[in-house]
């Protein structure tokens, strides 16, 4: 059942980012319009309203747009200022079915974890020792119910997104990430995702080299990613950047595959993004290194790990 956005009741703005042209808002949607969610909420009825997050993002301009100025693609313009060789103009595009103004991602029902994640927050650099991982982070990960990654399971089981698959094996699959719409976004905005089938690998802390380790899997993902982007999009090897997040957005191991020309993506922040090639090299040299080193990364104040990790920082040597 398609979600009807006219049924959305606004509550408050969670975050806005002028640089990335996006806005996160919180509100509610009727349970009757989110059929898949009713079963996951005991006692819910079609008359209930469920918490919902809308992430509104301006879509990229097609490269052909400037060529269409003379054909009337602009409905109206207004000159703001002009001095010497510089002029600033506001413009309004005509409505076109092939050129949407917004991309809207909906999370419903949104949990408190979702609301915190998409809220504006301060960031603190923390030092996660192996001991802190075992005593703070690992219990936090293990406390998540399976329902939090059910959407991943649905993709892996072929229940959803099956028509979008670009590559599939017994160990992993590759498909476009929800952040990238191939029909409206340029190729330089390419964003794919490799999802591993093994649920026991929750983050890069679980990766090991050596006999029976994960190096064959990681190398297979790397090779498949390069093969897919060359076959499907004509991009030569070296045209994409493969990396892993820590902390990840969800605890089911996955690899991000983005165009190498992309810059300014929030997920490529130093400390959060770890290049897949570097991970492979580290595990080749020292098979257990990812479980035995201190990882330093930024943690948002709304993250569930923020308070326990901040409290523990005084004990980090």
mmCIF file of N, CA and C in Angstrom, residues 186-261:
data_model
loop_
_atom_site.group_PDB
_atom_site.id
_atom_site.type_symbol
_atom_site.label_atom_id
_atom_site.label_comp_id
_atom_site.label_asym_id
_atom_site.label_seq_id
_atom_site.Cartn_x
_atom_site.Cartn_y
_atom_site.Cartn_z
ATOM 1 N N UNK A 186 22.713 11.937 -11.428
ATOM 2 C CA UNK A 186 23.821 11.691 -12.359
ATOM 3 C C UNK A 186 24.676 10.516 -11.904
ATOM 4 N N UNK A 187 25.445 9.981 -12.833
ATOM 5 C CA UNK A 187 26.292 8.827 -12.536
ATOM 6 C C UNK A 187 27.342 9.168 -11.485
ATOM 7 N N UNK A 188 27.760 10.436 -11.437
ATOM 8 C CA UNK A 188 28.765 10.835 -10.451
ATOM 9 C C UNK A 188 28.222 10.776 -9.027
ATOM 10 N N UNK A 189 26.903 10.622 -8.885
ATOM 11 C CA UNK A 189 26.298 10.466 -7.557
ATOM 12 C C UNK A 189 26.071 8.998 -7.224
ATOM 13 N N UNK A 190 26.619 8.090 -8.043
ATOM 14 C CA UNK A 190 26.412 6.653 -7.856
ATOM 15 C C UNK A 190 26.650 6.231 -6.414
ATOM 16 N N UNK A 191 25.711 5.442 -5.897
ATOM 17 C CA UNK A 191 25.800 4.952 -4.512
ATOM 18 C C UNK A 191 25.169 3.565 -4.463
ATOM 19 N N UNK A 192 26.012 2.543 -4.338
ATOM 20 C CA UNK A 192 25.547 1.162 -4.249
ATOM 21 C C UNK A 192 25.832 0.613 -2.852
ATOM 22 N N UNK A 193 25.239 -0.529 -2.576
ATOM 23 C CA UNK A 193 25.393 -1.155 -1.269
ATOM 24 C C UNK A 193 25.610 -2.650 -1.444
ATOM 25 N N UNK A 194 26.589 -3.190 -0.740
ATOM 26 C CA UNK A 194 26.802 -4.640 -0.697
ATOM 27 C C UNK A 194 26.352 -5.139 0.669
ATOM 28 N N UNK A 195 25.361 -6.027 0.673
ATOM 29 C CA UNK A 195 24.825 -6.598 1.907
ATOM 30 C C UNK A 195 25.310 -8.034 2.054
ATOM 31 N N UNK A 196 25.938 -8.328 3.180
ATOM 32 C CA UNK A 196 26.429 -9.683 3.451
ATOM 33 C C UNK A 196 25.294 -10.523 4.031
ATOM 34 N N UNK A 197 25.231 -11.773 3.642
ATOM 35 C CA UNK A 197 24.136 -12.644 4.103
ATOM 36 C C UNK A 197 24.349 -13.160 5.534
ATOM 37 N N UNK A 198 25.579 -13.278 5.963
ATOM 38 C CA UNK A 198 25.890 -13.834 7.278
ATOM 39 C C UNK A 198 25.508 -12.844 8.384
ATOM 40 N N UNK A 199 24.472 -13.123 9.187
ATOM 41 C CA UNK A 199 24.035 -12.180 10.221
ATOM 42 C C UNK A 199 24.979 -12.092 11.412
ATOM 43 N N UNK A 200 25.932 -13.011 11.515
ATOM 44 C CA UNK A 200 26.855 -12.978 12.652
ATOM 45 C C UNK A 200 27.902 -11.877 12.509
ATOM 46 N N UNK A 201 28.069 -11.350 11.288
ATOM 47 C CA UNK A 201 28.996 -10.229 11.078
ATOM 48 C C UNK A 201 28.187 -8.946 11.237
ATOM 49 N N UNK A 202 28.335 -8.299 12.369
ATOM 50 C CA UNK A 202 27.523 -7.115 12.647
ATOM 51 C C UNK A 202 28.263 -5.812 12.367
ATOM 52 N N UNK A 203 29.562 -5.829 12.546
ATOM 53 C CA UNK A 203 30.368 -4.642 12.271
ATOM 54 C C UNK A 203 31.780 -5.084 11.922
ATOM 55 N N UNK A 204 32.646 -4.116 11.603
ATOM 56 C CA UNK A 204 34.017 -4.461 11.241
ATOM 57 C C UNK A 204 34.787 -5.056 12.412
ATOM 58 N N UNK A 205 34.305 -4.878 13.633
ATOM 59 C CA UNK A 205 34.937 -5.509 14.794
ATOM 60 C C UNK A 205 34.853 -7.038 14.708
ATOM 61 N N UNK A 206 33.886 -7.561 13.977
ATOM 62 C CA UNK A 206 33.695 -9.008 13.868
ATOM 63 C C UNK A 206 34.541 -9.637 12.768
ATOM 64 N N UNK A 207 35.253 -8.823 12.006
ATOM 65 C CA UNK A 207 36.031 -9.343 10.883
ATOM 66 C C UNK A 207 37.379 -9.895 11.340
ATOM 67 N N UNK A 208 37.766 -11.017 10.749
ATOM 68 C CA UNK A 208 39.051 -11.645 11.060
ATOM 69 C C UNK A 208 39.693 -12.148 9.768
ATOM 70 N N UNK A 209 41.013 -12.211 9.771
ATOM 71 C CA UNK A 209 41.743 -12.788 8.655
ATOM 72 C C UNK A 209 42.148 -14.216 8.990
ATOM 73 N N UNK A 210 43.166 -14.690 8.317
ATOM 74 C CA UNK A 210 43.665 -16.033 8.601
ATOM 75 C C UNK A 210 42.769 -17.126 8.051
ATOM 76 N N UNK A 211 43.092 -18.369 8.413
ATOM 77 C CA UNK A 211 42.322 -19.522 7.948
ATOM 78 C C UNK A 211 40.886 -19.445 8.471
ATOM 79 N N UNK A 212 39.936 -19.656 7.580
ATOM 80 C CA UNK A 212 38.539 -19.605 7.973
ATOM 81 C C UNK A 212 38.030 -18.210 8.249
ATOM 82 N N UNK A 213 38.822 -17.191 7.909
ATOM 83 C CA UNK A 213 38.433 -15.806 8.168
ATOM 84 C C UNK A 213 37.621 -15.200 7.041
ATOM 85 N N UNK A 214 37.557 -13.868 7.043
ATOM 86 C CA UNK A 214 36.654 -13.165 6.136
ATOM 87 C C UNK A 214 37.340 -12.552 4.913
ATOM 88 N N UNK A 215 38.643 -12.773 4.756
ATOM 89 C CA UNK A 215 39.334 -12.175 3.611
ATOM 90 C C UNK A 215 38.753 -12.605 2.267
ATOM 91 N N UNK A 216 38.447 -13.882 2.041
ATOM 92 C CA UNK A 216 37.844 -14.258 0.753
ATOM 93 C C UNK A 216 36.530 -13.528 0.489
ATOM 94 N N UNK A 217 35.720 -13.349 1.520
ATOM 95 C CA UNK A 217 34.453 -12.633 1.369
ATOM 96 C C UNK A 217 34.695 -11.179 0.995
ATOM 97 N N UNK A 218 35.582 -10.504 1.713
ATOM 98 C CA UNK A 218 35.847 -9.090 1.453
ATOM 99 C C UNK A 218 36.433 -8.876 0.062
ATOM 100 N N UNK A 219 37.331 -9.759 -0.352
ATOM 101 C CA UNK A 219 37.916 -9.647 -1.691
ATOM 102 C C UNK A 219 36.875 -9.915 -2.771
ATOM 103 N N UNK A 220 35.954 -10.840 -2.503
ATOM 104 C CA UNK A 220 34.891 -11.131 -3.469
ATOM 105 C C UNK A 220 33.964 -9.933 -3.626
ATOM 106 N N UNK A 221 33.666 -9.250 -2.520
ATOM 107 C CA UNK A 221 32.840 -8.041 -2.588
ATOM 108 C C UNK A 221 33.547 -6.972 -3.405
ATOM 109 N N UNK A 222 34.832 -6.787 -3.146
ATOM 110 C CA UNK A 222 35.604 -5.788 -3.886
ATOM 111 C C UNK A 222 35.612 -6.088 -5.379
ATOM 112 N N UNK A 223 35.885 -7.328 -5.743
ATOM 113 C CA UNK A 223 35.943 -7.697 -7.157
ATOM 114 C C UNK A 223 34.576 -7.567 -7.823
ATOM 115 N N UNK A 224 33.524 -7.988 -7.123
ATOM 116 C CA UNK A 224 32.178 -7.909 -7.688
ATOM 117 C C UNK A 224 31.746 -6.463 -7.873
ATOM 118 N N UNK A 225 32.104 -5.606 -6.928
ATOM 119 C CA UNK A 225 31.737 -4.190 -7.032
ATOM 120 C C UNK A 225 32.363 -3.563 -8.274
ATOM 121 N N UNK A 226 33.647 -3.814 -8.491
ATOM 122 C CA UNK A 226 34.312 -3.266 -9.680
ATOM 123 C C UNK A 226 33.712 -3.850 -10.958
ATOM 124 N N UNK A 227 33.372 -5.125 -10.931
ATOM 125 C CA UNK A 227 32.774 -5.764 -12.105
ATOM 126 C C UNK A 227 31.404 -5.180 -12.416
ATOM 127 N N UNK A 228 30.599 -4.955 -11.375
ATOM 128 C CA UNK A 228 29.245 -4.422 -11.566
ATOM 129 C C UNK A 228 29.280 -3.016 -12.145
ATOM 130 N N UNK A 229 30.109 -2.141 -11.585
ATOM 131 C CA UNK A 229 30.109 -0.753 -12.061
ATOM 132 C C UNK A 229 30.687 -0.646 -13.468
ATOM 133 N N UNK A 230 31.579 -1.569 -13.835
ATOM 134 C CA UNK A 230 32.101 -1.558 -15.204
ATOM 135 C C UNK A 230 31.057 -2.086 -16.184
ATOM 136 N N UNK A 231 30.425 -3.196 -15.826
ATOM 137 C CA UNK A 231 29.440 -3.814 -16.722
ATOM 138 C C UNK A 231 28.169 -2.976 -16.837
ATOM 139 N N UNK A 232 27.680 -2.464 -15.726
ATOM 140 C CA UNK A 232 26.396 -1.770 -15.704
ATOM 141 C C UNK A 232 26.516 -0.294 -16.062
ATOM 142 N N UNK A 233 27.605 0.345 -15.629
ATOM 143 C CA UNK A 233 27.701 1.798 -15.772
ATOM 144 C C UNK A 233 28.920 2.256 -16.567
ATOM 145 N N UNK A 234 29.739 1.316 -17.038
ATOM 146 C CA UNK A 234 30.885 1.685 -17.857
ATOM 147 C C UNK A 234 31.998 2.377 -17.100
ATOM 148 N N UNK A 235 32.091 2.154 -15.790
ATOM 149 C CA UNK A 235 33.124 2.791 -14.976
ATOM 150 C C UNK A 235 34.317 1.849 -14.817
ATOM 151 N N UNK A 236 35.497 2.344 -15.104
ATOM 152 C CA UNK A 236 36.688 1.513 -15.011
ATOM 153 C C UNK A 236 37.115 1.328 -13.554
ATOM 154 N N UNK A 237 37.963 0.363 -13.321
ATOM 155 C CA UNK A 237 38.464 0.085 -11.974
ATOM 156 C C UNK A 237 39.149 1.334 -11.416
ATOM 157 N N UNK A 238 38.862 1.660 -10.188
ATOM 158 C CA UNK A 238 39.389 2.877 -9.588
ATOM 159 C C UNK A 238 38.390 4.015 -9.610
ATOM 160 N N UNK A 239 37.229 3.798 -10.225
ATOM 161 C CA UNK A 239 36.214 4.853 -10.331
ATOM 162 C C UNK A 239 35.275 4.895 -9.136
ATOM 163 N N UNK A 240 35.365 3.888 -8.266
ATOM 164 C CA UNK A 240 34.488 3.875 -7.094
ATOM 165 C C UNK A 240 35.312 3.725 -5.821
ATOM 166 N N UNK A 241 34.717 4.196 -4.747
ATOM 167 C CA UNK A 241 35.316 4.128 -3.417
ATOM 168 C C UNK A 241 34.496 3.143 -2.581
ATOM 169 N N UNK A 242 35.126 2.131 -2.023
ATOM 170 C CA UNK A 242 34.438 1.139 -1.196
ATOM 171 C C UNK A 242 34.862 1.337 0.257
ATOM 172 N N UNK A 243 33.883 1.482 1.145
ATOM 173 C CA UNK A 243 34.235 1.702 2.545
ATOM 174 C C UNK A 243 33.180 1.128 3.478
ATOM 175 N N UNK A 244 33.581 1.000 4.735
ATOM 176 C CA UNK A 244 32.738 0.442 5.793
ATOM 177 C C UNK A 244 32.614 1.483 6.899
ATOM 178 N N UNK A 245 31.432 1.620 7.464
ATOM 179 C CA UNK A 245 31.222 2.562 8.561
ATOM 180 C C UNK A 245 31.472 1.913 9.925
ATOM 181 N N UNK A 246 32.015 2.740 10.825
ATOM 182 C CA UNK A 246 32.064 2.357 12.232
ATOM 183 C C UNK A 246 31.977 3.647 13.057
ATOM 184 N N UNK A 247 30.947 3.792 13.908
ATOM 185 C CA UNK A 247 29.809 2.891 14.052
ATOM 186 C C UNK A 247 28.912 2.912 12.797
ATOM 187 N N UNK A 248 28.362 1.748 12.446
ATOM 188 C CA UNK A 248 27.445 1.709 11.298
ATOM 189 C C UNK A 248 26.051 2.181 11.689
ATOM 190 N N UNK A 249 25.237 2.469 10.687
ATOM 191 C CA UNK A 249 23.854 2.879 10.948
ATOM 192 C C UNK A 249 23.013 1.711 11.442
ATOM 193 N N UNK A 250 23.347 0.511 11.015
ATOM 194 C CA UNK A 250 22.638 -0.689 11.454
ATOM 195 C C UNK A 250 23.647 -1.830 11.529
ATOM 196 N N UNK A 251 23.395 -2.748 12.450
ATOM 197 C CA UNK A 251 24.383 -3.770 12.765
ATOM 198 C C UNK A 251 24.139 -5.062 11.996
ATOM 199 N N UNK A 252 24.281 -4.944 10.692
ATOM 200 C CA UNK A 252 24.336 -6.083 9.773
ATOM 201 C C UNK A 252 25.372 -5.666 8.744
ATOM 202 N N UNK A 253 26.457 -6.406 8.627
ATOM 203 C CA UNK A 253 27.616 -5.932 7.887
ATOM 204 C C UNK A 253 27.286 -5.597 6.437
ATOM 205 N N UNK A 254 27.749 -4.436 6.010
ATOM 206 C CA UNK A 254 27.518 -3.965 4.646
ATOM 207 C C UNK A 254 28.676 -3.069 4.225
ATOM 208 N N UNK A 255 28.836 -2.932 2.916
ATOM 209 C CA UNK A 255 29.904 -2.122 2.338
ATOM 210 C C UNK A 255 29.283 -1.071 1.428
ATOM 211 N N UNK A 256 29.720 0.178 1.593
ATOM 212 C CA UNK A 256 29.248 1.277 0.754
ATOM 213 C C UNK A 256 30.116 1.369 -0.497
ATOM 214 N N UNK A 257 29.469 1.581 -1.635
ATOM 215 C CA UNK A 257 30.163 1.674 -2.922
ATOM 216 C C UNK A 257 29.717 2.976 -3.581
ATOM 217 N N UNK A 258 30.592 3.983 -3.625
ATOM 218 C CA UNK A 258 30.210 5.289 -4.159
ATOM 219 C C UNK A 258 31.191 5.723 -5.241
ATOM 220 N N UNK A 259 30.736 6.628 -6.086
ATOM 221 C CA UNK A 259 31.600 7.166 -7.138
ATOM 222 C C UNK A 259 32.775 7.893 -6.493
ATOM 223 N N UNK A 260 33.962 7.664 -7.007
ATOM 224 C CA UNK A 260 35.167 8.248 -6.418
ATOM 225 C C UNK A 260 35.178 9.769 -6.492
ATOM 226 N N UNK A 261 34.386 10.349 -7.400
ATOM 227 C CA UNK A 261 34.356 11.801 -7.546
ATOM 228 C C UNK A 261 33.471 12.479 -6.513
#
